[in-house]
XYZ file of N, CA and C in Angstrom:
294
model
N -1.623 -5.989 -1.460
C -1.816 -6.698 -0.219
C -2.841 -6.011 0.669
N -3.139 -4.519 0.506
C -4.126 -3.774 1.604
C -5.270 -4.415 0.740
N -5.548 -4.597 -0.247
C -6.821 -5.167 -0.455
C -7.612 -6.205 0.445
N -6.249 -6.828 -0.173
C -6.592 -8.600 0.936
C -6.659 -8.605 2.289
N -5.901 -7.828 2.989
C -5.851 -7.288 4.257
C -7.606 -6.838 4.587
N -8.075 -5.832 3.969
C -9.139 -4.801 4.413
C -10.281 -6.063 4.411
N -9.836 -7.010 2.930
C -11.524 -7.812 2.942
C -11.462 -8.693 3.580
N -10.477 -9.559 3.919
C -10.168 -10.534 5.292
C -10.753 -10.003 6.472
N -10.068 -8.990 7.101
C -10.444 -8.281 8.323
C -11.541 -7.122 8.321
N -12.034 -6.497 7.385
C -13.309 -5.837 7.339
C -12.855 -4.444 8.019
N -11.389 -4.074 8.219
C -11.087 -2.757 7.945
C -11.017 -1.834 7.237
N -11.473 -0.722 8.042
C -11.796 0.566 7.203
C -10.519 0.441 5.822
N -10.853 1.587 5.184
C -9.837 1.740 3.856
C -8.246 2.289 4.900
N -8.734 3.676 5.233
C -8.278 4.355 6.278
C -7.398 3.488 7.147
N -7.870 2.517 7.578
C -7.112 1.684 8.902
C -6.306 0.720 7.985
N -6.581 0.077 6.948
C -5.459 -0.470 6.116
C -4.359 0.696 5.589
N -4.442 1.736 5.589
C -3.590 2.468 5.022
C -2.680 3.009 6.165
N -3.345 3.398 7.241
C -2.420 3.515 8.672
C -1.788 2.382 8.904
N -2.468 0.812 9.076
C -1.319 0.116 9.138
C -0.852 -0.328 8.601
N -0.605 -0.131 7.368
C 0.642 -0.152 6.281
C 1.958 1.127 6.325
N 1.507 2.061 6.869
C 2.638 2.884 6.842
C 2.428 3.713 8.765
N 2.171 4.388 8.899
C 2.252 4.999 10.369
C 2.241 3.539 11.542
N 1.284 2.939 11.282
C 1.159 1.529 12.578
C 2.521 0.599 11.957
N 3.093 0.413 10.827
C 4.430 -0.265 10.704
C 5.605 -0.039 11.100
N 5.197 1.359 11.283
C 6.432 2.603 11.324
C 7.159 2.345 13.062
N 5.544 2.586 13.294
C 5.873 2.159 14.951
C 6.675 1.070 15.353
N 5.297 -0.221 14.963
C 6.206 -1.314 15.197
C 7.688 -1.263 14.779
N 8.409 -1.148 14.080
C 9.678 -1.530 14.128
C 10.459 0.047 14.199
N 8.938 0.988 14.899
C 10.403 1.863 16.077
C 11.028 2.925 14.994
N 10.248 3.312 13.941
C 11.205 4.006 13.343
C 9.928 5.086 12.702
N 9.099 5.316 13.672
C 7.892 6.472 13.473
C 8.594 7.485 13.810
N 9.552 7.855 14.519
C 9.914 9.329 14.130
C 10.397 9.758 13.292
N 10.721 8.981 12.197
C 11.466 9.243 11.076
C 10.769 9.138 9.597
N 9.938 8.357 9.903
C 8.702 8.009 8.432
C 7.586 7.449 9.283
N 6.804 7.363 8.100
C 5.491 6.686 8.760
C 4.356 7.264 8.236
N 4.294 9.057 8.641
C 3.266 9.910 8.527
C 3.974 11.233 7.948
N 3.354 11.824 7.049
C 3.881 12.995 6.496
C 3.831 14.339 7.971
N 4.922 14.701 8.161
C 5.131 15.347 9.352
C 6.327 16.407 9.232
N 6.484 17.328 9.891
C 7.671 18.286 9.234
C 8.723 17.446 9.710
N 9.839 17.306 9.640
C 11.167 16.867 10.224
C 11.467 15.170 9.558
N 10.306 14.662 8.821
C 10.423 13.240 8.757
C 10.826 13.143 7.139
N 11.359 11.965 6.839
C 11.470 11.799 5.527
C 10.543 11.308 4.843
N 10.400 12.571 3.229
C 9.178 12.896 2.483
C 9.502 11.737 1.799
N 8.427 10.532 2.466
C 8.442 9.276 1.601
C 7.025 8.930 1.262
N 6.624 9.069 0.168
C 4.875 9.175 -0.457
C 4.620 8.529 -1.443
N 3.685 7.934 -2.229
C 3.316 7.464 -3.340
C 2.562 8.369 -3.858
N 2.154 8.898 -5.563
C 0.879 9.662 -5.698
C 0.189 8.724 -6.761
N -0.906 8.737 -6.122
C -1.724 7.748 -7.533
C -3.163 8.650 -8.062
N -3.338 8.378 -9.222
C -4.387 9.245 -10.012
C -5.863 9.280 -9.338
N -6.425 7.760 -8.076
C -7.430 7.974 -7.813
C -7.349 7.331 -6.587
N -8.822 7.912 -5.750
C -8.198 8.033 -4.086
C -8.400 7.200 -3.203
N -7.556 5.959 -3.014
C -7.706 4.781 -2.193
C -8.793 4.647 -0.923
N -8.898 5.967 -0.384
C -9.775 6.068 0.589
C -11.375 5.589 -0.206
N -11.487 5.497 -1.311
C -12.437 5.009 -1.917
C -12.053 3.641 -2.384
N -11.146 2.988 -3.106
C -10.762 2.246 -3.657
C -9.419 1.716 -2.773
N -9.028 0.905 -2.776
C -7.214 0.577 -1.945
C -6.872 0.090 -3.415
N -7.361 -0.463 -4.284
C -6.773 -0.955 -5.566
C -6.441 0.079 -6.718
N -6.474 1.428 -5.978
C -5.885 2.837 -6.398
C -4.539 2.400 -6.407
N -4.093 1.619 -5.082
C -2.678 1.964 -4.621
C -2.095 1.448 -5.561
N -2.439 -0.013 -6.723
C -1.620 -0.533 -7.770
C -1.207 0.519 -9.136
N -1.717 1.576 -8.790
C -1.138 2.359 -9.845
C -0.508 3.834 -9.283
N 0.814 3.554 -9.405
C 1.861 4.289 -8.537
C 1.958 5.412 -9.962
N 1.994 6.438 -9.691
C 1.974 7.964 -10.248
C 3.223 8.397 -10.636
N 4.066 8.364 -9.022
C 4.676 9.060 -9.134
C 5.454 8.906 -7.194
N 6.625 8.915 -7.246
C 7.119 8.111 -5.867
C 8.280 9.525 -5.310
N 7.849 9.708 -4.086
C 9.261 10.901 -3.368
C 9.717 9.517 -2.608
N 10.953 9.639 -2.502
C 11.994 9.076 -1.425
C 12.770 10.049 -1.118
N 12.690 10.125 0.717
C 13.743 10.872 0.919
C 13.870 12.747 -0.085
N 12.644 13.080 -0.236
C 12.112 14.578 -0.703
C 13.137 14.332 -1.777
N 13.173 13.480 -3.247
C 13.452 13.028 -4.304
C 12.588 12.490 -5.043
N 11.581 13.189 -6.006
C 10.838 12.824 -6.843
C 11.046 12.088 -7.638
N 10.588 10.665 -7.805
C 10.860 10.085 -9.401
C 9.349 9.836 -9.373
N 9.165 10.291 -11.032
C 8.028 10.611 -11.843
C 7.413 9.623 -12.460
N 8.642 8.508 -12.761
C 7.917 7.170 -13.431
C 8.685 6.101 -13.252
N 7.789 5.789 -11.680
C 8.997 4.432 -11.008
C 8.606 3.209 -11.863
N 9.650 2.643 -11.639
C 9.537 1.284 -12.425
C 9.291 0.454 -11.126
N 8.277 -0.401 -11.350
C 8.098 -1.558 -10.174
C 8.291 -2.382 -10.715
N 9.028 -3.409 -9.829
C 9.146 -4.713 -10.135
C 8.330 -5.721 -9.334
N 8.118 -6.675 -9.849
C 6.665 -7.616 -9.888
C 7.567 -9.223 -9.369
N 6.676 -9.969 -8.323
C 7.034 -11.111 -8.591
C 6.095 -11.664 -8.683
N 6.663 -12.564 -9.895
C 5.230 -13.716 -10.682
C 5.193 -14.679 -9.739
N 5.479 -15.003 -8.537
C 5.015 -16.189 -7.847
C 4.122 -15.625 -6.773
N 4.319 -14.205 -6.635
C 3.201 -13.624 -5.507
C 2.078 -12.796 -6.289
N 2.143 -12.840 -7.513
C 1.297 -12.117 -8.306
C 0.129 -13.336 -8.463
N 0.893 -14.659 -8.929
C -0.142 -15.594 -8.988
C -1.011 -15.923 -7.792
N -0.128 -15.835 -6.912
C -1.034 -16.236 -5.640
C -1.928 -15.169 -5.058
N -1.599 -13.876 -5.719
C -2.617 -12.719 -4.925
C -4.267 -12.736 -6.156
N -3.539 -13.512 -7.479
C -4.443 -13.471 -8.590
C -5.617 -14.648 -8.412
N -4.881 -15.969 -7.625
C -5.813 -16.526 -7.056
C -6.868 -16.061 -5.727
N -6.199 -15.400 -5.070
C -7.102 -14.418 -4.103
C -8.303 -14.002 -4.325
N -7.499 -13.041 -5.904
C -8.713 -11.961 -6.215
C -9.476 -12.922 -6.686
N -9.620 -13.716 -7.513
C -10.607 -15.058 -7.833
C -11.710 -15.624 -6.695
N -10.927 -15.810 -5.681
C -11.658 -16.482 -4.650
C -12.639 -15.358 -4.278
N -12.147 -14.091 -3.967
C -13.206 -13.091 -3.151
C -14.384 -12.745 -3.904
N -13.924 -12.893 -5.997
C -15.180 -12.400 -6.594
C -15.708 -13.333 -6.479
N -15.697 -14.834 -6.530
C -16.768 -15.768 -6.402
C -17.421 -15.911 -4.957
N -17.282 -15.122 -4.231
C -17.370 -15.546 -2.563
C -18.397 -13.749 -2.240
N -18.208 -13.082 -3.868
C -19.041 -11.556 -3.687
C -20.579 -12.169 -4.037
């Protein structure tokens, strides 16, 4: 979704990634607790092999996930095929519109 987000609105990589996690955090009031990696907050992170600040379509390949300073090494994501199709028509529209 930060893809579609950044090329719709022509935000930085950076500013899609703040408001997906620190600017969400806020809104619903719960930035002191997650949001931004910070001492006292819960170590909630994704790690992916290459660095979104270049790419945001880094973020579809999840590494490796802490919840709550609990490493799991090989999350299983689950997918829904009715928002997969519709984000697949997306990506369609933007390469013909590149």
């Amino acid at each position: 979704e930060l893809v579609y987000f950044q090329h719709y609105t022509g935000v930085s990589n950076a500013f899609a990634i703040y408001s997906a996690t620190l600017q969400n955090a806020a809104i619903f009031r719960i930035d002191k607790e997650t949001g931004s990696l910070e001492v006292g907050k819960s170590a909630d992170l994704i790690a992916v092999s290459e660095n979104p600040l270049e790419d945001l379509s880094a973020l579809q390949n999840v590494r490796m996930v802490m919840h709550e300073g609990k490493l799991i090494e090989h999350p299983i994501v689950s997918r829904n095929s009715m928002i997969d199709q519709y984000l697949d028509q997306l990506a369609t529209e933007i390469r013909s519109q590149s």
